[in-house]
Amino acid sequence: MSVVDNEYPGAGRRVAVLQRVLPSGSYAGLARRLVERSALLYARAWMVLLSGIFEPLFYVLAFQIGFGSLVPVVTGPGGVQLSYVAYVAPALLVASAMNGAVSETMSMFYKLRFDGLYDSVLATPLGTYDVALGELSWTVLRSGLYAVAFFAVMAVMGLVTTPWALLLVPVALLVAMAFAAVGMVCATLLRSSAQFEYIHLIVVPMFLFSGTFFTVDRYPLPLRLIAELSPLYHGVELARGFSVGVLGPAMLGHVAYLVALTAAGLYGTSRRIGKLLLN
């Protein structure tokens, strides 16, 4: 028994748990190891990464070829007149980042409940915050690949009309961080894979009604307030503004909301992993 335990019974164990929860060292040497593991894993399953690009791409092509001909012009940010495909493309870009983040963080459920990965990881110098940060980093990297590919398609289709549109990719990364952080908390709360349906029950309406395809101004006030709580709504507003070069102070609020959500999710994930594996 240590001197600390002699003077304060049980204090040694509490200190040990605290050391496992707090960041245990530099990010470059620790949390990035989880990123490297995920990269090596997906190097053998690269088709899974490619599949995440095609769904939003099909949406854009459908609007370009079909539905866009029925709604030729819509009003975008600042009263700018846009083709409908130019209106929805930035929103679909950040939605693809959202889908990639949600898909990746749900795999965390299996790592936590069945693979025993984090039990092994926490037997190393990594702490629970390192785990949360490493998983978040990989998820953002994966979503970033989707965003870059989608942006390239937008450029080929002539939908990139201002230098400000280059900020669509950072916006997508910010959206991915927010969804990844919250998604990791959700993954630690699930008890069975059947509960994934609860996640889909939230994500699908969010995709459809967060301003992706039409402005939320059309909603009754109570529904509009609910829609504006969605992280995707804030990402869509940022992306759509940058896509046409219409900037405003409201953008700072959108960024602050997503950053706050990311910070809260990281903290919550670290605490939940600690509670599940270190108690």
PDB file of C-alpha atoms in Angstrom:
ATOM      1  CA  MET A   1       0.000   0.000   0.000  1.00  0.00           C
ATOM      2  CA  SER A   2       1.370   3.438  -0.947  1.00  0.00           C
ATOM      3  CA  VAL A   3       1.961   6.338   1.435  1.00  0.00           C
ATOM      4  CA  VAL A   4      -1.018   8.112  -0.150  1.00  0.00           C
ATOM      5  CA  ASP A   5      -3.257   5.126   0.598  1.00  0.00           C
ATOM      6  CA  ASN A   6      -1.988   4.987   4.175  1.00  0.00           C
ATOM      7  CA  GLU A   7      -2.972   8.589   4.826  1.00  0.00           C
ATOM      8  CA  TYR A   8      -6.043   8.726   2.597  1.00  0.00           C
ATOM      9  CA  PRO A   9      -7.600   5.292   2.030  1.00  0.00           C
ATOM     10  CA  GLY A  10      -8.658   4.766  -1.573  1.00  0.00           C
ATOM     11  CA  ALA A  11      -6.952   7.953  -2.797  1.00  0.00           C
ATOM     12  CA  GLY A  12      -4.331   6.020  -4.773  1.00  0.00           C
ATOM     13  CA  ARG A  13      -6.987   4.300  -6.858  1.00  0.00           C
ATOM     14  CA  ARG A  14      -8.773   7.603  -7.519  1.00  0.00           C
ATOM     15  CA  VAL A  15      -5.511   9.208  -8.649  1.00  0.00           C
ATOM     16  CA  ALA A  16      -4.862   6.260 -10.977  1.00  0.00           C
ATOM     17  CA  VAL A  17      -8.296   6.584 -12.536  1.00  0.00           C
ATOM     18  CA  LEU A  18      -7.802  10.326 -12.965  1.00  0.00           C
ATOM     19  CA  GLN A  19      -4.522   9.708 -14.756  1.00  0.00           C
ATOM     20  CA  ARG A  20      -6.296   7.370 -17.194  1.00  0.00           C
ATOM     21  CA  VAL A  21      -9.003   9.949 -17.943  1.00  0.00           C
ATOM     22  CA  LEU A  22      -6.800  12.991 -18.480  1.00  0.00           C
ATOM     23  CA  PRO A  23      -4.694  13.349 -21.662  1.00  0.00           C
ATOM     24  CA  SER A  24      -1.597  11.313 -21.041  1.00  0.00           C
ATOM     25  CA  GLY A  25       0.854  13.080 -23.317  1.00  0.00           C
ATOM     26  CA  SER A  26       1.323  14.813 -26.633  1.00  0.00           C
ATOM     27  CA  TYR A  27      -1.275  14.172 -29.322  1.00  0.00           C
ATOM     28  CA  ALA A  28       1.412  13.456 -31.926  1.00  0.00           C
ATOM     29  CA  GLY A  29       2.718  10.474 -29.987  1.00  0.00           C
ATOM     30  CA  LEU A  30      -0.461   9.003 -28.534  1.00  0.00           C
ATOM     31  CA  ALA A  31      -3.905   9.759 -29.920  1.00  0.00           C
ATOM     32  CA  ARG A  32      -2.591   9.606 -33.474  1.00  0.00           C
ATOM     33  CA  ARG A  33      -1.885   5.914 -32.941  1.00  0.00           C
ATOM     34  CA  LEU A  34      -5.630   5.278 -33.150  1.00  0.00           C
ATOM     35  CA  VAL A  35      -5.741   7.258 -36.385  1.00  0.00           C
ATOM     36  CA  GLU A  36      -2.937   5.121 -37.790  1.00  0.00           C
ATOM     37  CA  ARG A  37      -4.767   1.954 -36.741  1.00  0.00           C
ATOM     38  CA  SER A  38      -7.955   3.046 -38.510  1.00  0.00           C
ATOM     39  CA  ALA A  39      -6.039   4.072 -41.634  1.00  0.00           C
ATOM     40  CA  LEU A  40      -4.333   0.674 -41.822  1.00  0.00           C
ATOM     41  CA  LEU A  41      -7.663  -1.060 -41.295  1.00  0.00           C
ATOM     42  CA  TYR A  42      -9.414   0.857 -44.081  1.00  0.00           C
ATOM     43  CA  ALA A  43      -6.464   0.376 -46.424  1.00  0.00           C
ATOM     44  CA  ARG A  44      -7.845  -3.140 -46.851  1.00  0.00           C
ATOM     45  CA  ALA A  45     -11.457  -1.986 -47.041  1.00  0.00           C
ATOM     46  CA  TRP A  46     -11.128   1.101 -49.232  1.00  0.00           C
ATOM     47  CA  MET A  47     -14.395   0.355 -51.036  1.00  0.00           C
ATOM     48  CA  VAL A  48     -16.207   1.237 -47.808  1.00  0.00           C
ATOM     49  CA  LEU A  49     -14.704   4.726 -47.987  1.00  0.00           C
ATOM     50  CA  LEU A  50     -15.626   5.142 -51.645  1.00  0.00           C
ATOM     51  CA  SER A  51     -19.212   4.114 -51.034  1.00  0.00           C
ATOM     52  CA  GLY A  52     -19.765   7.170 -48.829  1.00  0.00           C
ATOM     53  CA  ILE A  53     -19.023   9.469 -51.770  1.00  0.00           C
ATOM     54  CA  PHE A  54     -21.608   8.088 -54.157  1.00  0.00           C
ATOM     55  CA  GLU A  55     -24.853   8.698 -52.255  1.00  0.00           C
ATOM     56  CA  PRO A  56     -24.652  12.525 -52.175  1.00  0.00           C
ATOM     57  CA  LEU A  57     -23.206  12.469 -55.683  1.00  0.00           C
ATOM     58  CA  PHE A  58     -26.305  10.673 -56.928  1.00  0.00           C
ATOM     59  CA  TYR A  59     -28.457  13.313 -55.251  1.00  0.00           C
ATOM     60  CA  VAL A  60     -26.624  16.115 -57.073  1.00  0.00           C
ATOM     61  CA  LEU A  61     -26.901  14.356 -60.414  1.00  0.00           C
ATOM     62  CA  ALA A  62     -30.607  13.722 -59.823  1.00  0.00           C
ATOM     63  CA  PHE A  63     -31.205  17.405 -59.120  1.00  0.00           C
ATOM     64  CA  GLN A  64     -29.075  18.433 -62.097  1.00  0.00           C
ATOM     65  CA  ILE A  65     -30.796  16.145 -64.572  1.00  0.00           C
ATOM     66  CA  GLY A  66     -34.299  15.792 -63.179  1.00  0.00           C
ATOM     67  CA  PHE A  67     -35.750  17.865 -60.383  1.00  0.00           C
ATOM     68  CA  GLY A  68     -33.624  20.906 -61.182  1.00  0.00           C
ATOM     69  CA  SER A  69     -35.463  21.359 -64.480  1.00  0.00           C
ATOM     70  CA  LEU A  70     -38.752  21.716 -62.559  1.00  0.00           C
ATOM     71  CA  VAL A  71     -37.340  24.366 -60.195  1.00  0.00           C
ATOM     72  CA  PRO A  72     -34.953  26.318 -62.398  1.00  0.00           C
ATOM     73  CA  VAL A  73     -34.155  29.251 -60.067  1.00  0.00           C
ATOM     74  CA  VAL A  74     -34.341  29.765 -56.297  1.00  0.00           C
ATOM     75  CA  THR A  75     -33.330  32.607 -54.002  1.00  0.00           C
ATOM     76  CA  GLY A  76     -30.187  31.951 -51.990  1.00  0.00           C
ATOM     77  CA  PRO A  77     -28.352  33.886 -49.263  1.00  0.00           C
ATOM     78  CA  GLY A  78     -28.453  37.651 -49.696  1.00  0.00           C
ATOM     79  CA  GLY A  79     -31.133  37.390 -52.363  1.00  0.00           C
ATOM     80  CA  VAL A  80     -28.745  35.794 -54.859  1.00  0.00           C
ATOM     81  CA  GLN A  81     -30.561  33.903 -57.631  1.00  0.00           C
ATOM     82  CA  LEU A  82     -29.288  30.334 -57.999  1.00  0.00           C
ATOM     83  CA  SER A  83     -30.090  27.220 -59.929  1.00  0.00           C
ATOM     84  CA  TYR A  84     -31.633  24.653 -57.626  1.00  0.00           C
ATOM     85  CA  VAL A  85     -28.658  22.300 -57.939  1.00  0.00           C
ATOM     86  CA  ALA A  86     -26.324  25.168 -56.912  1.00  0.00           C
ATOM     87  CA  TYR A  87     -28.614  25.756 -53.936  1.00  0.00           C
ATOM     88  CA  VAL A  88     -28.603  22.172 -52.634  1.00  0.00           C
ATOM     89  CA  ALA A  89     -25.031  21.151 -53.540  1.00  0.00           C
ATOM     90  CA  PRO A  90     -23.286  22.939 -50.603  1.00  0.00           C
ATOM     91  CA  ALA A  91     -25.859  21.482 -48.214  1.00  0.00           C
ATOM     92  CA  LEU A  92     -25.317  17.990 -49.590  1.00  0.00           C
ATOM     93  CA  LEU A  93     -21.555  18.450 -49.169  1.00  0.00           C
ATOM     94  CA  VAL A  94     -21.886  19.033 -45.429  1.00  0.00           C
ATOM     95  CA  ALA A  95     -24.553  16.313 -45.233  1.00  0.00           C
ATOM     96  CA  SER A  96     -22.044  13.854 -46.696  1.00  0.00           C
ATOM     97  CA  ALA A  97     -19.632  14.847 -43.915  1.00  0.00           C
ATOM     98  CA  MET A  98     -22.406  14.265 -41.386  1.00  0.00           C
ATOM     99  CA  ASN A  99     -23.199  10.821 -42.789  1.00  0.00           C
ATOM    100  CA  GLY A 100     -19.528   9.839 -42.764  1.00  0.00           C
ATOM    101  CA  ALA A 101     -19.143  10.964 -39.153  1.00  0.00           C
ATOM    102  CA  VAL A 102     -22.278   9.168 -37.963  1.00  0.00           C
ATOM    103  CA  SER A 103     -21.328   5.972 -39.790  1.00  0.00           C
ATOM    104  CA  GLU A 104     -17.821   5.948 -38.341  1.00  0.00           C
ATOM    105  CA  THR A 105     -18.807   6.752 -34.771  1.00  0.00           C
ATOM    106  CA  MET A 106     -21.417   4.002 -34.762  1.00  0.00           C
ATOM    107  CA  SER A 107     -18.593   1.517 -35.369  1.00  0.00           C
ATOM    108  CA  MET A 108     -17.258   2.686 -32.020  1.00  0.00           C
ATOM    109  CA  PHE A 109     -20.115   0.732 -30.436  1.00  0.00           C
ATOM    110  CA  TYR A 110     -18.603  -2.577 -31.615  1.00  0.00           C
ATOM    111  CA  LYS A 111     -15.111  -1.551 -30.557  1.00  0.00           C
ATOM    112  CA  LEU A 112     -16.430  -0.764 -27.108  1.00  0.00           C
ATOM    113  CA  ARG A 113     -18.946  -3.577 -26.542  1.00  0.00           C
ATOM    114  CA  PHE A 114     -17.571  -6.551 -28.495  1.00  0.00           C
ATOM    115  CA  ASP A 115     -14.003  -6.103 -29.752  1.00  0.00           C
ATOM    116  CA  GLY A 116     -12.549  -5.050 -26.413  1.00  0.00           C
ATOM    117  CA  LEU A 117     -10.351  -2.589 -28.308  1.00  0.00           C
ATOM    118  CA  TYR A 118     -10.484   0.177 -25.734  1.00  0.00           C
ATOM    119  CA  ASP A 119      -9.732  -2.204 -22.868  1.00  0.00           C
ATOM    120  CA  SER A 120      -6.469  -2.982 -24.661  1.00  0.00           C
ATOM    121  CA  VAL A 121      -5.815   0.652 -25.535  1.00  0.00           C
ATOM    122  CA  LEU A 122      -6.280   1.789 -21.938  1.00  0.00           C
ATOM    123  CA  ALA A 123      -3.694  -0.766 -20.847  1.00  0.00           C
ATOM    124  CA  THR A 124      -1.175   1.439 -22.701  1.00  0.00           C
ATOM    125  CA  PRO A 125      -0.168   5.001 -21.770  1.00  0.00           C
ATOM    126  CA  LEU A 126      -3.246   6.339 -23.601  1.00  0.00           C
ATOM    127  CA  GLY A 127      -6.051   7.804 -21.482  1.00  0.00           C
ATOM    128  CA  THR A 128      -9.750   8.044 -22.237  1.00  0.00           C
ATOM    129  CA  TYR A 129      -9.362  11.571 -23.617  1.00  0.00           C
ATOM    130  CA  ASP A 130      -6.695  10.271 -26.008  1.00  0.00           C
ATOM    131  CA  VAL A 131      -9.162   7.626 -27.182  1.00  0.00           C
ATOM    132  CA  ALA A 132     -11.882  10.219 -27.756  1.00  0.00           C
ATOM    133  CA  LEU A 133      -9.493  12.563 -29.564  1.00  0.00           C
ATOM    134  CA  GLY A 134      -8.037   9.798 -31.717  1.00  0.00           C
ATOM    135  CA  GLU A 135     -11.432   8.490 -32.797  1.00  0.00           C
ATOM    136  CA  LEU A 136     -12.633  12.038 -33.479  1.00  0.00           C
ATOM    137  CA  SER A 137      -9.566  12.754 -35.613  1.00  0.00           C
ATOM    138  CA  TRP A 138     -10.026   9.678 -37.763  1.00  0.00           C
ATOM    139  CA  THR A 139     -13.715  10.391 -38.227  1.00  0.00           C
ATOM    140  CA  VAL A 140     -12.987  13.954 -39.332  1.00  0.00           C
ATOM    141  CA  LEU A 141     -10.309  12.682 -41.707  1.00  0.00           C
ATOM    142  CA  ARG A 142     -12.742  10.226 -43.287  1.00  0.00           C
ATOM    143  CA  SER A 143     -15.447  12.875 -43.612  1.00  0.00           C
ATOM    144  CA  GLY A 144     -12.869  15.251 -45.056  1.00  0.00           C
ATOM    145  CA  LEU A 145     -12.170  12.782 -47.859  1.00  0.00           C
ATOM    146  CA  TYR A 146     -15.876  12.795 -48.694  1.00  0.00           C
ATOM    147  CA  ALA A 147     -15.977  16.585 -48.633  1.00  0.00           C
ATOM    148  CA  VAL A 148     -12.936  17.001 -50.906  1.00  0.00           C
ATOM    149  CA  ALA A 149     -14.330  14.482 -53.414  1.00  0.00           C
ATOM    150  CA  PHE A 150     -17.729  16.176 -53.375  1.00  0.00           C
ATOM    151  CA  PHE A 151     -16.149  19.616 -53.799  1.00  0.00           C
ATOM    152  CA  ALA A 152     -14.214  18.339 -56.823  1.00  0.00           C
ATOM    153  CA  VAL A 153     -17.487  17.159 -58.379  1.00  0.00           C
ATOM    154  CA  MET A 154     -19.048  20.568 -57.698  1.00  0.00           C
ATOM    155  CA  ALA A 155     -16.108  22.237 -59.436  1.00  0.00           C
ATOM    156  CA  VAL A 156     -16.424  19.969 -62.482  1.00  0.00           C
ATOM    157  CA  MET A 157     -20.153  20.757 -62.671  1.00  0.00           C
ATOM    158  CA  GLY A 158     -19.434  24.499 -62.610  1.00  0.00           C
ATOM    159  CA  LEU A 159     -20.980  25.048 -59.176  1.00  0.00           C
ATOM    160  CA  VAL A 160     -17.895  26.712 -57.671  1.00  0.00           C
ATOM    161  CA  THR A 161     -18.261  30.384 -58.602  1.00  0.00           C
ATOM    162  CA  THR A 162     -16.376  32.277 -55.880  1.00  0.00           C
ATOM    163  CA  PRO A 163     -13.052  31.835 -54.034  1.00  0.00           C
ATOM    164  CA  TRP A 164     -15.040  31.791 -50.781  1.00  0.00           C
ATOM    165  CA  ALA A 165     -16.358  28.387 -51.842  1.00  0.00           C
ATOM    166  CA  LEU A 166     -12.977  26.904 -50.912  1.00  0.00           C
ATOM    167  CA  LEU A 167     -14.120  27.230 -47.294  1.00  0.00           C
ATOM    168  CA  LEU A 168     -16.784  24.588 -47.914  1.00  0.00           C
ATOM    169  CA  VAL A 169     -14.282  21.876 -47.016  1.00  0.00           C
ATOM    170  CA  PRO A 170     -13.333  23.421 -43.622  1.00  0.00           C
ATOM    171  CA  VAL A 171     -17.043  23.862 -42.910  1.00  0.00           C
ATOM    172  CA  ALA A 172     -17.590  20.176 -43.661  1.00  0.00           C
ATOM    173  CA  LEU A 173     -14.751  19.285 -41.278  1.00  0.00           C
ATOM    174  CA  LEU A 174     -16.341  21.411 -38.564  1.00  0.00           C
ATOM    175  CA  VAL A 175     -19.698  19.688 -39.087  1.00  0.00           C
ATOM    176  CA  ALA A 176     -17.977  16.301 -39.010  1.00  0.00           C
ATOM    177  CA  MET A 177     -16.285  17.177 -35.704  1.00  0.00           C
ATOM    178  CA  ALA A 178     -19.576  18.160 -34.108  1.00  0.00           C
ATOM    179  CA  PHE A 179     -21.406  15.040 -35.272  1.00  0.00           C
ATOM    180  CA  ALA A 180     -18.481  12.771 -34.441  1.00  0.00           C
ATOM    181  CA  ALA A 181     -18.202  14.142 -30.906  1.00  0.00           C
ATOM    182  CA  VAL A 182     -21.924  13.766 -30.219  1.00  0.00           C
ATOM    183  CA  GLY A 183     -22.048  10.441 -32.062  1.00  0.00           C
ATOM    184  CA  MET A 184     -19.319   8.994 -29.853  1.00  0.00           C
ATOM    185  CA  VAL A 185     -21.333   9.870 -26.758  1.00  0.00           C
ATOM    186  CA  CYS A 186     -24.345   8.135 -28.299  1.00  0.00           C
ATOM    187  CA  ALA A 187     -22.233   5.068 -29.116  1.00  0.00           C
ATOM    188  CA  THR A 188     -21.262   4.720 -25.461  1.00  0.00           C
ATOM    189  CA  LEU A 189     -24.923   4.902 -24.413  1.00  0.00           C
ATOM    190  CA  LEU A 190     -26.216   2.194 -26.756  1.00  0.00           C
ATOM    191  CA  ARG A 191     -26.706  -1.278 -25.319  1.00  0.00           C
ATOM    192  CA  SER A 192     -27.442  -3.231 -28.510  1.00  0.00           C
ATOM    193  CA  SER A 193     -27.077  -2.771 -32.253  1.00  0.00           C
ATOM    194  CA  ALA A 194     -30.882  -2.730 -32.551  1.00  0.00           C
ATOM    195  CA  GLN A 195     -30.771   0.701 -30.946  1.00  0.00           C
ATOM    196  CA  PHE A 196     -29.037   2.064 -34.055  1.00  0.00           C
ATOM    197  CA  GLU A 197     -32.572   2.655 -35.296  1.00  0.00           C
ATOM    198  CA  TYR A 198     -32.875   5.461 -32.742  1.00  0.00           C
ATOM    199  CA  ILE A 199     -29.882   7.153 -34.352  1.00  0.00           C
ATOM    200  CA  HIS A 200     -31.410   6.828 -37.819  1.00  0.00           C
ATOM    201  CA  LEU A 201     -34.686   8.179 -36.439  1.00  0.00           C
ATOM    202  CA  ILE A 202     -32.824  11.386 -35.594  1.00  0.00           C
ATOM    203  CA  VAL A 203     -30.388  11.624 -38.517  1.00  0.00           C
ATOM    204  CA  VAL A 204     -32.857  11.094 -41.378  1.00  0.00           C
ATOM    205  CA  PRO A 205     -35.295  13.878 -40.364  1.00  0.00           C
ATOM    206  CA  MET A 206     -32.292  16.087 -39.658  1.00  0.00           C
ATOM    207  CA  PHE A 207     -31.043  15.470 -43.198  1.00  0.00           C
ATOM    208  CA  LEU A 208     -34.435  16.243 -44.725  1.00  0.00           C
ATOM    209  CA  PHE A 209     -35.574  19.190 -42.620  1.00  0.00           C
ATOM    210  CA  SER A 210     -32.444  21.156 -41.620  1.00  0.00           C
ATOM    211  CA  GLY A 211     -32.548  23.430 -44.651  1.00  0.00           C
ATOM    212  CA  THR A 212     -30.836  20.956 -46.933  1.00  0.00           C
ATOM    213  CA  PHE A 213     -33.450  21.109 -49.694  1.00  0.00           C
ATOM    214  CA  PHE A 214     -35.439  24.221 -48.794  1.00  0.00           C
ATOM    215  CA  THR A 215     -35.220  27.091 -46.353  1.00  0.00           C
ATOM    216  CA  VAL A 216     -36.462  26.573 -42.803  1.00  0.00           C
ATOM    217  CA  ASP A 217     -38.236  29.950 -43.018  1.00  0.00           C
ATOM    218  CA  ARG A 218     -41.178  28.052 -44.490  1.00  0.00           C
ATOM    219  CA  TYR A 219     -41.783  26.225 -41.198  1.00  0.00           C
ATOM    220  CA  PRO A 220     -44.104  27.355 -38.409  1.00  0.00           C
ATOM    221  CA  LEU A 221     -42.092  29.065 -35.678  1.00  0.00           C
ATOM    222  CA  PRO A 222     -41.970  26.080 -33.239  1.00  0.00           C
ATOM    223  CA  LEU A 223     -40.700  23.730 -35.963  1.00  0.00           C
ATOM    224  CA  ARG A 224     -38.246  26.315 -37.191  1.00  0.00           C
ATOM    225  CA  LEU A 225     -36.755  26.674 -33.711  1.00  0.00           C
ATOM    226  CA  ILE A 226     -36.354  22.885 -33.503  1.00  0.00           C
ATOM    227  CA  ALA A 227     -34.686  22.802 -36.924  1.00  0.00           C
ATOM    228  CA  GLU A 228     -32.273  25.541 -35.876  1.00  0.00           C
ATOM    229  CA  LEU A 229     -31.059  23.373 -32.995  1.00  0.00           C
ATOM    230  CA  SER A 230     -29.733  20.869 -35.513  1.00  0.00           C
ATOM    231  CA  PRO A 231     -25.953  20.944 -36.060  1.00  0.00           C
ATOM    232  CA  LEU A 232     -26.603  20.255 -39.730  1.00  0.00           C
ATOM    233  CA  TYR A 233     -28.658  23.450 -40.016  1.00  0.00           C
ATOM    234  CA  HIS A 234     -25.690  25.515 -38.839  1.00  0.00           C
ATOM    235  CA  GLY A 235     -23.374  23.718 -41.243  1.00  0.00           C
ATOM    236  CA  VAL A 236     -25.788  24.211 -44.144  1.00  0.00           C
ATOM    237  CA  GLU A 237     -26.105  27.931 -43.425  1.00  0.00           C
ATOM    238  CA  LEU A 238     -22.323  28.320 -43.352  1.00  0.00           C
ATOM    239  CA  ALA A 239     -21.789  26.287 -46.511  1.00  0.00           C
ATOM    240  CA  ARG A 240     -24.526  27.997 -48.485  1.00  0.00           C
ATOM    241  CA  GLY A 241     -23.238  31.449 -47.541  1.00  0.00           C
ATOM    242  CA  PHE A 242     -19.659  30.646 -48.522  1.00  0.00           C
ATOM    243  CA  SER A 243     -20.781  29.001 -51.770  1.00  0.00           C
ATOM    244  CA  VAL A 244     -22.083  32.343 -53.077  1.00  0.00           C
ATOM    245  CA  GLY A 245     -19.687  34.626 -51.185  1.00  0.00           C
ATOM    246  CA  VAL A 246     -22.371  36.151 -48.960  1.00  0.00           C
ATOM    247  CA  LEU A 247     -20.898  36.570 -45.478  1.00  0.00           C
ATOM    248  CA  GLY A 248     -22.419  37.918 -42.287  1.00  0.00           C
ATOM    249  CA  PRO A 249     -21.955  38.082 -38.506  1.00  0.00           C
ATOM    250  CA  ALA A 250     -24.431  35.215 -38.058  1.00  0.00           C
ATOM    251  CA  MET A 251     -21.691  32.917 -39.358  1.00  0.00           C
ATOM    252  CA  LEU A 252     -19.757  33.429 -36.138  1.00  0.00           C
ATOM    253  CA  GLY A 253     -22.743  32.112 -34.213  1.00  0.00           C
ATOM    254  CA  HIS A 254     -22.936  29.029 -36.424  1.00  0.00           C
ATOM    255  CA  VAL A 255     -19.222  28.323 -35.891  1.00  0.00           C
ATOM    256  CA  ALA A 256     -19.493  28.856 -32.122  1.00  0.00           C
ATOM    257  CA  TYR A 257     -22.423  26.443 -31.899  1.00  0.00           C
ATOM    258  CA  LEU A 258     -20.535  23.679 -33.715  1.00  0.00           C
ATOM    259  CA  VAL A 259     -17.333  24.221 -31.719  1.00  0.00           C
ATOM    260  CA  ALA A 260     -19.242  24.144 -28.423  1.00  0.00           C
ATOM    261  CA  LEU A 261     -20.976  20.931 -29.460  1.00  0.00           C
ATOM    262  CA  THR A 262     -17.624  19.367 -30.343  1.00  0.00           C
ATOM    263  CA  ALA A 263     -16.087  20.313 -26.993  1.00  0.00           C
ATOM    264  CA  ALA A 264     -19.089  19.003 -25.065  1.00  0.00           C
ATOM    265  CA  GLY A 265     -19.063  15.749 -27.023  1.00  0.00           C
ATOM    266  CA  LEU A 266     -15.344  15.163 -26.445  1.00  0.00           C
ATOM    267  CA  TYR A 267     -15.736  15.730 -22.732  1.00  0.00           C
ATOM    268  CA  GLY A 268     -18.807  13.494 -22.559  1.00  0.00           C
ATOM    269  CA  THR A 269     -17.129  10.695 -24.500  1.00  0.00           C
ATOM    270  CA  SER A 270     -14.064  10.754 -22.257  1.00  0.00           C
ATOM    271  CA  ARG A 271     -16.244  10.582 -19.171  1.00  0.00           C
ATOM    272  CA  ARG A 272     -18.422   7.788 -20.543  1.00  0.00           C
ATOM    273  CA  ILE A 273     -15.477   5.615 -21.589  1.00  0.00           C
ATOM    274  CA  GLY A 274     -13.930   6.155 -18.183  1.00  0.00           C
ATOM    275  CA  LYS A 275     -17.172   5.183 -16.454  1.00  0.00           C
ATOM    276  CA  LEU A 276     -17.616   2.048 -18.576  1.00  0.00           C
ATOM    277  CA  LEU A 277     -14.055   0.753 -18.527  1.00  0.00           C
ATOM    278  CA  LEU A 278     -12.242   2.214 -15.527  1.00  0.00           C
ATOM    279  CA  ASN A 279     -14.795   1.786 -12.742  1.00  0.00           C
TER     280      ASN A 279
END
